[in-house]
Coordinates of C-alpha atoms and ligand atoms in Angstrom, one line a residue:
M51 CA 106.8 91.3 87.9
K52 CA 109.8 92.4 86.2
R53 CA 111.1 89.9 83.9
Q54 CA 113.7 88.2 86.0
M55 CA 117.1 88.3 84.5
M56 CA 119.3 90.0 87.0
T57 CA 116.5 88.5 89.0
A58 CA 113.3 90.3 89.8
V59 CA 115.0 93.6 89.8
A60 CA 111.5 95.1 89.7
V61 CA 108.9 92.7 90.5
C62 CA 106.3 94.5 88.6
A63 CA 107.4 96.4 85.6
L64 CA 108.7 95.9 82.1
A65 CA 111.1 93.1 82.0
F66 CA 114.3 92.1 80.2
T67 CA 114.4 90.7 76.8
A68 CA 117.1 88.2 75.8
G69 CA 119.3 87.7 72.9
C70 CA 122.5 85.8 72.1
A71 CA 125.6 87.2 70.6
A72 CA 129.0 87.1 72.1
T73 CA 130.3 89.8 69.8
T74 CA 129.1 93.2 68.9
T75 CA 126.1 93.2 66.8
S76 CA 124.6 96.1 65.1
G77 CA 120.9 95.8 64.8
E78 CA 119.1 97.0 61.9
A79 CA 118.1 100.3 63.5
R80 CA 114.7 100.7 61.9
P81 CA 113.2 103.9 63.2
L82 CA 110.2 103.0 65.3
Q83 CA 107.0 104.9 65.5
A84 CA 105.5 104.5 68.9
E85 CA 101.9 105.2 68.2
G86 CA 99.3 105.7 70.8
G87 CA 101.1 108.5 72.5
A88 CA 104.7 107.2 72.9
Q89 CA 107.4 108.7 70.8
T90 CA 109.6 107.8 67.8
F91 CA 113.1 106.5 68.6
T92 CA 116.0 104.9 66.8
P93 CA 117.8 102.3 68.8
A94 CA 121.5 102.1 69.2
P95 CA 123.6 99.0 68.3
V96 CA 124.2 96.6 71.1
T97 CA 127.7 96.3 72.6
A98 CA 129.5 93.0 73.4
T99 CA 128.5 91.3 76.6
G100 CA 132.1 90.3 77.2
L101 CA 131.6 87.0 78.8
R102 CA 134.2 84.2 78.2
A103 CA 133.0 81.4 75.9
D104 CA 135.6 78.8 76.8
Y105 CA 134.9 77.6 80.4
P106 CA 136.2 74.0 80.6
T107 CA 133.3 71.6 80.9
T108 CA 134.5 70.4 84.3
V109 CA 133.2 71.0 87.9
A110 CA 135.7 73.8 88.3
G111 CA 134.7 75.3 84.9
A112 CA 131.0 75.2 85.8
T113 CA 131.7 76.7 89.2
Q114 CA 133.7 79.5 87.8
F115 CA 131.1 80.2 85.1
V116 CA 128.4 80.4 87.6
A117 CA 130.4 82.8 89.8
D118 CA 131.2 85.0 86.8
A119 CA 127.6 85.0 85.7
E120 CA 126.4 86.0 89.2
A121 CA 129.0 88.8 89.4
K122 CA 127.9 90.1 85.9
M123 CA 124.2 89.9 86.8
L124 CA 124.8 92.0 89.9
T125 CA 126.6 94.9 88.1
F126 CA 124.6 94.7 84.9
G127 CA 121.4 94.2 86.7
E128 CA 121.8 97.4 88.7
Y129 CA 122.7 99.4 85.6
A130 CA 119.7 98.0 83.7
A131 CA 117.3 98.6 86.6
R132 CA 118.3 102.2 86.9
V133 CA 117.7 102.8 83.2
Q134 CA 114.4 101.0 83.4
W135 CA 113.3 103.0 86.4
A136 CA 114.3 106.2 84.5
R137 CA 112.0 105.1 81.6
A138 CA 109.1 103.9 83.8
T139 CA 109.0 107.1 85.8
N140 CA 109.6 109.4 82.8
I141 CA 108.6 108.1 79.4
T142 CA 110.4 110.2 76.7
F143 CA 112.2 109.6 73.4
D144 CA 115.5 109.3 75.2
T145 CA 114.5 107.1 78.1
M146 CA 112.8 104.7 75.6
W147 CA 116.0 104.7 73.5
L148 CA 118.1 104.0 76.6
E149 CA 115.8 101.3 77.9
S150 CA 115.6 99.6 74.5
K151 CA 119.4 99.5 74.3
V152 CA 119.9 98.1 77.8
N153 CA 117.2 95.5 77.4
A154 CA 118.7 94.3 74.2
E155 CA 122.0 93.9 76.0
A156 CA 120.4 92.2 78.9
T157 CA 118.7 89.8 76.5
E158 CA 121.9 88.9 74.8
L159 CA 123.6 88.3 78.1
Q160 CA 120.8 86.1 79.4
V161 CA 120.7 84.0 76.3
Q162 CA 124.5 83.7 76.4
F163 CA 124.2 82.5 80.0
A164 CA 121.5 80.0 79.1
N165 CA 123.5 78.5 76.3
Q166 CA 126.7 78.4 78.3
A167 CA 124.8 76.8 81.2
A168 CA 123.7 74.0 78.9
R169 CA 127.3 73.1 78.2
F170 CA 127.5 71.7 81.7
N171 CA 124.5 69.4 81.4
D172 CA 126.7 66.3 81.8
V173 CA 129.1 67.6 84.4
A174 CA 128.5 66.2 87.9
V175 CA 128.4 69.5 89.8
D176 CA 127.0 69.9 93.3
P177 CA 123.3 70.5 93.8
V178 CA 123.7 74.3 94.4
V179 CA 125.6 74.8 91.2
R180 CA 123.2 72.5 89.4
R181 CA 120.2 74.6 90.6
K182 CA 122.0 77.8 89.5
L183 CA 122.7 76.4 86.1
N184 CA 119.1 75.4 85.7
L185 CA 117.9 78.9 86.8
L186 CA 120.2 80.4 84.2
R187 CA 118.5 78.4 81.6
L188 CA 115.0 79.3 82.8
G189 CA 115.3 82.9 83.9
I190 CA 114.3 84.5 80.6
V191 CA 110.9 85.7 79.7
L192 CA 111.4 86.6 76.1
P193 CA 114.5 85.1 74.6
A194 CA 115.9 86.3 71.2
P195 CA 117.6 84.1 68.7
N196 CA 121.3 84.2 68.1
R197 CA 121.4 86.3 65.0
P198 CA 122.4 89.9 64.5
G199 CA 119.6 92.4 65.2
A200 CA 117.2 90.0 66.8
A201 CA 117.7 91.2 70.4
E202 CA 117.5 94.8 69.3
E203 CA 114.3 94.3 67.4
L204 CA 112.7 92.5 70.3
S205 CA 113.7 95.1 72.8
Q206 CA 112.4 97.9 70.6
I207 CA 109.1 96.2 70.3
T208 CA 108.8 95.5 74.1
T209 CA 109.7 99.0 75.1
R210 CA 107.3 100.4 72.6
L211 CA 104.4 98.1 73.6
D212 CA 104.8 99.0 77.3
S213 CA 105.1 102.7 76.6
T214 CA 102.1 102.7 74.3
Y215 CA 100.0 101.1 77.0
S216 CA 101.3 103.4 79.7
T217 CA 100.7 106.6 77.7
G218 CA 97.3 105.4 76.4
K219 CA 94.3 107.8 76.6
F220 CA 90.9 107.9 75.0
D221 CA 88.1 110.4 74.6
F222 CA 85.4 110.3 77.2
K223 CA 82.7 112.9 77.2
G224 CA 84.8 115.1 75.0
Q225 CA 87.9 114.9 77.2
P226 CA 91.0 112.7 76.9
I227 CA 91.3 110.5 80.0
T228 CA 93.9 108.1 81.3
L229 CA 93.4 104.5 82.5
D230 CA 93.5 105.5 86.2
E231 CA 90.9 108.2 85.6
A232 CA 88.7 105.7 83.6
S233 CA 89.1 103.1 86.3
L234 CA 87.9 105.4 89.1
I235 CA 84.8 106.3 87.1
L236 CA 84.1 102.7 86.2
A237 CA 84.4 101.6 89.8
D238 CA 81.5 103.9 90.8
S239 CA 79.4 104.2 87.6
R240 CA 76.0 102.4 87.6
D241 CA 75.0 103.7 84.2
P242 CA 75.4 100.9 81.6
N243 CA 75.9 103.3 78.8
E244 CA 78.7 104.9 80.6
T245 CA 80.4 101.6 81.6
K246 CA 80.1 100.5 78.0
A247 CA 81.8 103.7 76.8
L248 CA 84.6 103.2 79.3
Y249 CA 85.1 99.6 78.5
E250 CA 85.2 100.2 74.8
G251 CA 87.1 103.5 75.0
W252 CA 90.0 102.0 76.9
R253 CA 90.3 99.2 74.3
T254 CA 90.9 101.8 71.5
I255 CA 94.5 102.1 72.7
S256 CA 95.5 98.6 71.8
P257 CA 94.7 97.8 68.1
V258 CA 97.9 99.6 67.2
M259 CA 99.9 97.0 69.2
K260 CA 98.7 94.0 67.3
N261 CA 101.4 93.8 64.6
D262 CA 104.2 94.4 67.1
Y263 CA 102.8 91.7 69.3
A264 CA 102.7 89.2 66.5
R265 CA 106.2 90.0 65.5
M266 CA 107.4 89.8 69.1
V267 CA 105.9 86.3 69.4
E268 CA 107.7 85.2 66.3
I269 CA 111.1 86.4 67.5
A270 CA 110.7 85.1 71.1
N271 CA 109.6 81.7 69.8
E272 CA 112.7 81.5 67.6
G273 CA 114.7 82.3 70.7
A274 CA 112.9 79.8 72.8
R275 CA 113.5 77.0 70.2
E276 CA 117.2 77.7 70.1
L277 CA 117.2 77.2 73.9
G278 CA 115.5 73.8 73.4
F279 CA 111.9 74.7 74.3
A280 CA 109.0 74.0 72.1
D281 CA 107.9 77.6 72.3
T282 CA 107.9 80.6 74.7
G283 CA 104.9 79.2 76.6
A284 CA 106.7 76.0 77.3
L285 CA 109.7 78.1 78.7
W286 CA 107.3 80.0 80.9
R287 CA 105.7 76.7 82.3
S288 CA 109.2 75.4 83.1
G289 CA 109.9 77.6 86.1
Y290 CA 108.1 75.6 88.8
D291 CA 110.4 72.8 89.8
M292 CA 108.4 70.3 87.8
P293 CA 108.1 69.4 84.1
A294 CA 106.2 72.0 82.1
D295 CA 103.4 69.7 81.1
D296 CA 102.9 68.7 84.8
F297 CA 102.6 72.3 85.7
A298 CA 99.9 72.9 83.1
E299 CA 98.0 69.9 84.5
E300 CA 98.5 71.2 88.0
T301 CA 96.8 74.5 87.1
D302 CA 93.9 72.5 85.6
R303 CA 93.6 70.5 88.9
L304 CA 93.6 73.7 91.0
W305 CA 91.0 75.4 88.8
A306 CA 88.8 72.3 89.0
Q307 CA 89.0 72.5 92.8
V308 CA 87.7 76.2 92.9
K309 CA 85.5 76.3 89.8
P310 CA 82.3 75.3 91.5
F311 CA 82.7 78.1 94.0
Y312 CA 83.3 80.6 91.1
E313 CA 80.2 79.4 89.4
N314 CA 78.2 79.9 92.6
L315 CA 79.5 83.5 92.9
H316 CA 78.8 84.1 89.2
C317 CA 75.3 82.9 89.5
Y318 CA 74.5 85.1 92.5
V319 CA 76.1 88.2 91.0
R320 CA 74.3 87.7 87.7
A321 CA 70.9 87.5 89.5
R322 CA 71.6 90.7 91.4
L323 CA 72.8 92.5 88.3
N324 CA 69.6 91.3 86.5
A325 CA 67.5 92.7 89.4
K326 CA 69.3 96.0 89.2
Y327 CA 69.6 96.5 85.4
G328 CA 66.8 94.4 83.9
D329 CA 66.8 91.8 81.2
A330 CA 67.7 94.2 78.4
V331 CA 71.1 95.0 80.1
Q332 CA 71.8 91.8 82.0
P333 CA 69.7 88.7 81.5
D334 CA 69.2 86.3 84.4
H335 CA 70.9 83.5 82.4
G336 CA 74.0 83.0 80.3
P337 CA 77.2 85.1 80.7
I338 CA 77.6 88.4 82.6
R339 CA 78.2 91.7 80.7
A340 CA 81.8 92.4 81.5
D341 CA 81.5 96.2 81.9
L342 CA 79.0 95.9 84.8
L343 CA 81.5 94.5 87.3
G344 CA 83.3 97.7 88.4
N345 CA 86.8 96.8 87.0
M346 CA 88.3 97.5 83.5
W347 CA 89.1 93.8 83.0
S348 CA 86.3 92.4 85.3
Q349 CA 89.1 90.7 87.2
Q350 CA 88.1 91.9 90.6
W351 CA 84.4 92.8 91.4
G352 CA 84.6 94.3 94.9
N353 CA 83.7 97.7 93.6
I354 CA 80.1 96.6 92.9
Y355 CA 79.6 95.3 96.4
D356 CA 76.8 97.9 96.9
V357 CA 74.9 96.3 94.0
V358 CA 75.2 92.7 95.2
A359 CA 75.1 93.3 99.0
P360 CA 72.8 90.9 100.9
T361 CA 69.3 92.2 101.0
S362 CA 68.5 90.4 104.2
G363 CA 70.5 89.4 107.3
G364 CA 72.6 92.5 107.3
A365 CA 74.9 94.2 104.9
S366 CA 78.4 95.6 105.5
S367 CA 78.4 98.6 107.9
Y368 CA 81.4 100.3 106.4
D369 CA 83.2 101.1 103.1
L370 CA 87.0 101.1 103.3
T371 CA 87.3 103.9 100.8
E372 CA 85.0 106.1 102.9
L373 CA 86.9 105.2 106.1
L374 CA 90.2 106.3 104.5
K375 CA 88.8 109.5 103.2
T376 CA 87.0 110.4 106.4
A377 CA 90.3 109.7 108.3
D378 CA 92.1 112.1 105.9
Y379 CA 94.5 109.5 104.6
D380 CA 96.8 110.6 101.8
P381 CA 98.9 108.2 99.6
V382 CA 102.0 108.5 101.8
K383 CA 100.0 107.7 104.9
M384 CA 98.6 104.6 103.2
V385 CA 102.2 103.4 102.5
K386 CA 103.3 104.2 106.0
T387 CA 100.3 102.2 107.3
G388 CA 101.4 99.3 105.1
E389 CA 104.9 99.5 106.4
G390 CA 103.5 99.5 109.9
F391 CA 101.9 96.1 109.4
Y392 CA 105.2 94.5 108.3
V393 CA 107.0 96.2 111.2
S394 CA 104.5 94.8 113.6
L395 CA 105.6 91.3 112.4
G396 CA 109.1 92.1 113.6
L397 CA 110.5 93.1 110.3
D398 CA 112.7 96.2 109.8
P399 CA 111.2 99.6 108.8
L400 CA 111.8 100.5 105.1
P401 CA 115.0 102.4 104.4
Q402 CA 115.0 106.2 104.2
T403 CA 115.8 105.9 100.5
F404 CA 112.5 104.1 99.9
W405 CA 110.7 107.3 100.9
E406 CA 113.1 109.6 98.9
R407 CA 113.1 107.5 95.7
S408 CA 109.7 105.8 95.4
Q409 CA 107.0 107.2 93.1
I410 CA 103.9 107.1 95.2
V411 CA 101.6 109.4 93.2
R412 CA 101.3 110.1 89.5
P413 CA 103.6 113.0 88.6
R414 CA 101.7 115.9 87.1
D415 CA 104.3 116.9 84.5
R416 CA 105.3 113.7 82.7
E417 CA 104.2 110.3 81.3
V418 CA 104.9 107.3 83.5
V419 CA 104.0 103.7 83.8
C420 CA 101.3 103.8 86.4
H421 CA 100.7 100.1 86.7
A422 CA 101.9 99.4 90.3
S423 CA 105.2 97.7 90.8
A424 CA 107.9 97.1 93.4
W425 CA 111.6 97.5 92.6
D426 CA 114.9 96.4 93.9
L427 CA 117.4 98.5 92.0
D428 CA 120.7 97.2 93.5
N429 CA 119.6 93.8 94.6
A430 CA 120.3 94.9 98.2
D431 CA 118.9 98.0 99.8
D432 CA 117.6 100.4 97.2
I433 CA 114.0 99.1 97.3
R434 CA 111.1 101.2 96.0
I435 CA 107.5 101.1 94.9
K436 CA 106.2 102.8 91.8
M437 CA 102.4 103.5 92.0
C438 CA 99.9 106.2 91.1
T439 CA 98.2 105.8 94.4
N440 CA 94.6 107.0 95.0
V441 CA 93.0 107.1 98.4
N442 CA 90.7 104.1 98.1
G443 CA 90.3 100.6 99.3
D444 CA 91.8 99.0 96.2
D445 CA 95.0 101.0 96.5
F446 CA 95.2 100.4 100.3
Y447 CA 95.3 96.8 99.4
T448 CA 97.7 97.2 96.5
V449 CA 100.2 99.1 98.8
H450 CA 100.3 96.0 101.0
H451 CA 100.8 93.8 97.9
E452 CA 103.7 95.9 96.6
L453 CA 105.4 96.1 100.0
G454 CA 105.3 92.3 100.1
H455 CA 107.5 92.3 97.1
N456 CA 109.9 94.8 98.7
Y457 CA 110.1 92.8 102.0
Y458 CA 110.7 89.6 100.1
Q459 CA 113.5 91.3 98.1
R460 CA 115.2 92.6 101.2
A461 CA 114.8 89.3 103.1
Y462 CA 116.7 87.3 100.4
K463 CA 119.4 89.9 99.7
N464 CA 122.1 87.8 101.4
Q465 CA 121.5 84.8 99.2
P466 CA 123.8 84.3 96.2
M467 CA 122.7 86.4 93.3
L468 CA 120.9 83.6 91.4
F469 CA 118.8 82.8 94.4
R470 CA 117.6 86.4 95.0
N471 CA 114.1 85.8 93.8
G472 CA 110.9 84.3 94.9
A473 CA 110.6 80.5 95.5
N474 CA 108.5 80.8 92.4
D475 CA 106.8 83.8 90.9
G476 CA 103.5 83.0 92.5
F477 CA 105.2 83.2 95.9
H478 CA 106.4 86.7 95.1
E479 CA 102.8 87.7 94.4
A480 CA 101.4 86.0 97.4
I481 CA 103.5 87.6 100.1
G482 CA 101.8 91.0 100.2
D483 CA 98.4 89.4 99.4
F484 CA 98.7 87.3 102.5
V485 CA 99.5 90.3 104.6
G486 CA 96.6 92.1 102.9
L487 CA 94.2 89.4 104.2
S488 CA 94.9 90.5 107.7
A489 CA 95.1 94.2 106.9
L490 CA 91.5 94.1 105.5
T491 CA 90.0 92.5 108.6
P492 CA 87.6 94.7 110.6
T493 CA 89.7 93.8 113.7
Y494 CA 92.8 95.3 112.2
L495 CA 91.0 98.4 110.8
N496 CA 89.7 98.9 114.3
Q497 CA 93.2 98.5 115.8
I498 CA 94.6 101.3 113.6
G499 CA 91.7 103.5 114.3
L500 CA 89.9 103.4 110.9
L501 CA 86.9 101.6 112.2
K502 CA 85.3 102.8 115.4
T503 CA 83.9 99.4 116.5
T504 CA 84.5 95.8 115.4
P505 CA 81.4 94.3 113.8
G506 CA 80.2 90.9 115.1
A507 CA 79.4 87.7 113.4
E508 CA 76.4 89.3 111.6
E509 CA 79.0 90.9 109.2
D510 CA 80.7 87.6 108.3
I511 CA 78.8 87.1 105.2
P512 CA 79.0 90.7 103.9
F513 CA 82.7 90.7 104.6
L514 CA 83.3 87.3 102.9
L515 CA 81.2 88.4 100.0
K516 CA 83.3 91.5 99.5
M517 CA 86.5 89.3 99.7
A518 CA 85.1 86.8 97.3
L519 CA 84.2 89.5 94.8
D520 CA 87.9 90.2 94.6
K521 CA 89.5 86.9 95.3
I522 CA 87.2 84.3 93.8
A523 CA 86.2 86.4 90.9
F524 CA 89.9 86.8 90.1
L525 CA 90.7 83.1 89.8
P526 CA 89.4 82.4 86.2
F527 CA 91.0 85.7 85.0
G528 CA 94.3 84.7 86.7
L529 CA 94.1 81.6 84.6
M530 CA 92.8 82.8 81.3
V531 CA 95.5 85.5 80.5
D532 CA 98.2 82.9 80.1
R533 CA 95.9 80.3 78.6
W534 CA 95.5 82.8 75.8
R535 CA 99.2 83.4 75.6
W536 CA 100.1 79.8 75.7
G537 CA 97.8 79.3 72.7
V538 CA 99.4 82.3 71.0
F539 CA 103.0 81.1 71.6
S540 CA 102.2 77.5 70.6
G541 CA 100.8 78.8 67.3
E542 CA 97.4 77.3 68.1
T543 CA 96.1 80.9 68.0
S544 CA 97.2 82.8 64.9
P545 CA 97.3 86.7 64.8
D546 CA 94.0 86.9 62.9
Q547 CA 92.4 84.9 65.8
Y548 CA 93.9 86.9 68.6
N549 CA 90.9 88.8 69.6
A550 CA 88.3 86.1 69.0
A551 CA 90.4 83.7 71.1
W552 CA 90.6 86.2 73.9
T553 CA 86.8 86.8 73.9
A554 CA 86.3 83.0 73.8
D555 CA 88.5 82.5 76.8
M556 CA 86.6 85.2 78.7
L557 CA 83.5 83.3 78.0
K558 CA 85.0 79.9 78.8
Y559 CA 86.8 80.7 82.0
Q560 CA 85.0 83.8 83.4
G561 CA 81.5 83.4 81.8
L562 CA 81.7 87.0 80.6
V563 CA 80.9 88.8 77.4
P564 CA 81.9 92.3 76.2
P565 CA 79.1 94.9 76.2
G566 CA 78.8 94.8 72.4
P567 CA 80.4 93.4 69.3
R568 CA 84.1 94.1 69.1
P569 CA 85.5 95.9 66.1
T570 CA 87.4 93.8 63.5
N571 CA 90.7 95.5 64.4
A572 CA 90.2 95.0 68.2
F573 CA 93.2 93.7 70.1
D574 CA 91.7 93.5 73.6
P575 CA 94.5 91.5 75.2
G576 CA 96.7 94.6 74.6
A577 CA 94.5 96.6 76.9
K578 CA 95.6 94.5 79.9
Y579 CA 99.0 95.7 81.2
H580 CA 100.7 92.3 81.5
V581 CA 100.2 91.5 77.8
P582 CA 102.1 94.5 76.3
G583 CA 104.2 94.5 79.5
N584 CA 105.1 90.8 78.9
T585 CA 104.6 89.7 82.5
P586 CA 103.6 86.1 82.9
Y587 CA 100.2 85.9 84.6
T588 CA 99.8 82.4 86.0
R589 CA 101.7 83.7 89.0
Y590 CA 98.6 85.6 90.2
F591 CA 96.4 82.6 89.9
L592 CA 98.9 80.7 92.1
A593 CA 99.1 83.6 94.5
H594 CA 95.4 83.5 94.9
I595 CA 95.8 79.9 96.2
Y596 CA 99.0 80.4 98.1
Q597 CA 97.9 83.4 100.1
F598 CA 95.1 81.3 101.7
Q599 CA 97.5 78.5 102.4
F600 CA 99.7 81.0 104.2
Q601 CA 96.8 82.5 106.0
R602 CA 95.6 79.1 107.2
A603 CA 99.1 78.1 108.4
A604 CA 99.8 81.5 110.0
C605 CA 96.6 81.5 111.9
K606 CA 97.2 78.0 113.2
Q607 CA 100.6 79.1 114.4
A608 CA 99.0 82.0 116.1
G609 CA 96.7 79.6 117.9
W610 CA 93.6 81.1 116.2
T611 CA 90.6 78.8 116.5
G612 CA 87.9 81.1 115.0
P613 CA 86.9 81.4 111.4
L614 CA 89.9 82.0 109.1
H615 CA 88.6 85.2 107.6
R616 CA 88.5 87.0 110.9
C617 CA 92.1 86.1 111.8
S618 CA 94.7 88.9 111.7
V619 CA 98.3 88.2 112.4
Y620 CA 99.0 91.9 113.1
G621 CA 101.6 92.3 115.8
N622 CA 102.5 88.6 115.9
E623 CA 106.3 88.4 115.9
A624 CA 106.4 84.7 116.2
V625 CA 104.5 84.3 112.9
G626 CA 106.6 87.1 111.5
A627 CA 109.8 85.2 112.3
R628 CA 108.6 82.0 110.6
F629 CA 107.3 84.0 107.7
N630 CA 110.6 85.8 107.3
A631 CA 112.5 82.5 107.4
M632 CA 110.6 81.5 104.2
L633 CA 111.3 84.9 102.7
E634 CA 115.0 84.6 103.4
M635 CA 115.3 81.4 101.5
G636 CA 114.6 83.2 98.3
Q637 CA 114.9 80.8 95.4
S638 CA 117.6 78.7 96.9
K639 CA 115.4 75.6 97.2
P640 CA 112.6 74.1 95.2
W641 CA 109.4 76.0 96.1
P642 CA 107.8 73.1 98.0
E643 CA 110.6 73.5 100.6
A644 CA 109.9 77.2 101.0
M645 CA 106.2 76.4 101.3
Q646 CA 107.1 73.8 104.0
A647 CA 109.3 76.2 105.9
F648 CA 106.3 78.4 106.6
T649 CA 103.2 76.2 106.3
G650 CA 104.4 72.7 106.9
E651 CA 102.7 71.8 103.5
T652 CA 104.5 70.9 100.4
A653 CA 101.9 71.1 97.7
N654 CA 99.6 73.6 95.9
D655 CA 96.3 73.2 97.8
A656 CA 93.1 75.0 97.0
S657 CA 91.4 73.5 100.0
A658 CA 92.6 76.5 102.0
V659 CA 90.5 78.7 99.7
A660 CA 87.5 76.5 100.4
D661 CA 88.2 76.7 104.2
Y662 CA 88.4 80.5 104.2
F663 CA 85.2 81.0 102.2
A664 CA 83.2 78.0 103.5
P665 CA 80.4 80.0 105.2
L666 CA 79.9 82.1 102.1
N667 CA 79.8 79.2 99.8
Q668 CA 77.0 77.7 101.8
W669 CA 75.2 81.0 101.9
L670 CA 75.5 81.4 98.1
T671 CA 74.2 77.9 97.5
V672 CA 71.1 78.9 99.4
Q673 CA 70.7 82.2 97.5
N674 CA 71.1 80.4 94.2
R675 CA 68.3 77.9 94.9
G676 CA 65.8 77.8 92.0
H677 CA 68.3 79.6 89.7
D678 CA 69.8 77.9 86.6
C679 CA 73.5 78.5 87.2
G680 CA 76.3 78.4 84.7
W681 CA 76.6 79.5 81.1
S682 CA 77.0 77.9 77.8
E683 CA 80.5 78.2 76.2
A684 CA 79.2 78.1 72.6
Ligands
LIG857 O1 99.8 93.5 88.6 C1 99.5 93.3 89.7 C2 100.2 94.1 90.9 C3 101.6 94.3 90.6 S1 102.6 92.8 90.5 C4 99.6 95.4 91.1 N1 98.4 92.6 90.1 C5 97.7 91.9 89.0 C6 96.9 92.9 88.2 O2 96.8 94.0 88.5 O3 96.4 92.4 87.1 C7 97.9 92.3 91.4 C8 96.7 91.5 91.2 C9 96.7 91.0 89.8
LIG858 ZN1 102.8 92.0 92.4

């Protein structure tokens, strides 16, 4: 989820900012205090981007411009990616300084590309050049306006926000702890005082970000307007081969399709939490207390499976974390296992450099960005992941997710530079998730020796419940993060309303409330990586639909006639070949064509989610009988 100039260099890290100045600009190098653990640094002036400004507005001029832009993206992109990797895997004064500088340059270059591309709006170029010109206009996450110092100021802020998040720690039981430590405790804690302390403690790292965030929004909006968008949110909604307003409506439509199912799950989980904790902690009506769900943002609830497991008709006979620990897995073995799945589909093993250069565990001696990401440093073969892997079920899944990004990057490496990206950003997120659906089946776990026997149909409901706790619970979160940001970028939500709006969106979409009143200086959105990391989030909502479309289509191709959730495509090279054909297309065609290449479908379709979970939805409906489901949004 790297911002995608120089296209998706890293698919999950800090991204480029954008600015627009053809000549050298010297930013007002205000020394920046990176609070919350990161360091003070003074940025350097930005150098010229050196791109011609006078391409003739003819077919030949447009073609030459696109070729020059692609060449520049390739060389500059590799340079920027290596600086970004250096900062993400070693956060210091100097690496922040370097990244801030290179991101300002990248921003200027991107905005220059976007403005130049607009000069050819009325030139009758061929469809490939037209698509590339469009992508040049849309491939910026945070544009800066064309005035001296803007790109530098923006990049200083974004580097600082990301570094502040990544180095964040808070006191827990008298000790400073990191997010990954807190997340491990929260996953297992069943003490509501402790979960409340963890929830509130992690959110002490973000109030310091609020002013920076507000300033960043101002600058990026100024940049977006100069590029002809109403605001930065409108720019973000424009990357889906359809008008921005239609895309917003499309997400509404998809949410309406899956919302009844989410409400069913919410109702069931609430009742079980009430049974465990009692009315004083979790009433049997209204919203759920967000800290009781085993995840720092309540975005995936699988960690509390033990609390909500069926009380009759059989519970799950295994716990993936325990299986991994019993079998003595270590982080590298988890990644090797993930690679093994892709290889079983007929794809090539990862290059040796992947193993030499990836960051698979948290280094003990330095600050890093632990949020998992997949990188493609040279837009060719230097692919890597950056994780702080722990041996547990969540990270087993995340390994497959990240490798999906890497396999996509490698599959489209022979496309022209501007097409080296996902069909849309939701596709990029869905590749590894789709593979993960097979990799979590008991059949597969049995095939690789983790599970001694394959459970029968009596474990369908427990298995589906586990999956729904992660996949269905995620859907409203996947939507609400950008709903909040769209409101912020449009000005509908002003800085003094930032936190109240976030809490209101939690209630509206997820039916959740924080464990207690939030302090007046709270900036809870800043405690979720993708907000200070400036990674658009609707991609994950889409991915949670696409992966089930991929699963349904792949299992059909495999001739599978059983229930979708039991289907694994492990070892199926025919499916792998068709899958890879979609991956190889990159962003060369509108996403419906990529979707069609693999699935035969051309639309976003949440009916695949319903198909996959149908037995569970029926079961939940029965469990919820007599309960008053839902919550009030007021
Ligand atoms: O950020 C990620 C990946 C990297 S692209 C680990 N995910 C989202 C999140 O953690 O919030 C995957 C699921 C949603
Ligand atoms: Zn991802």
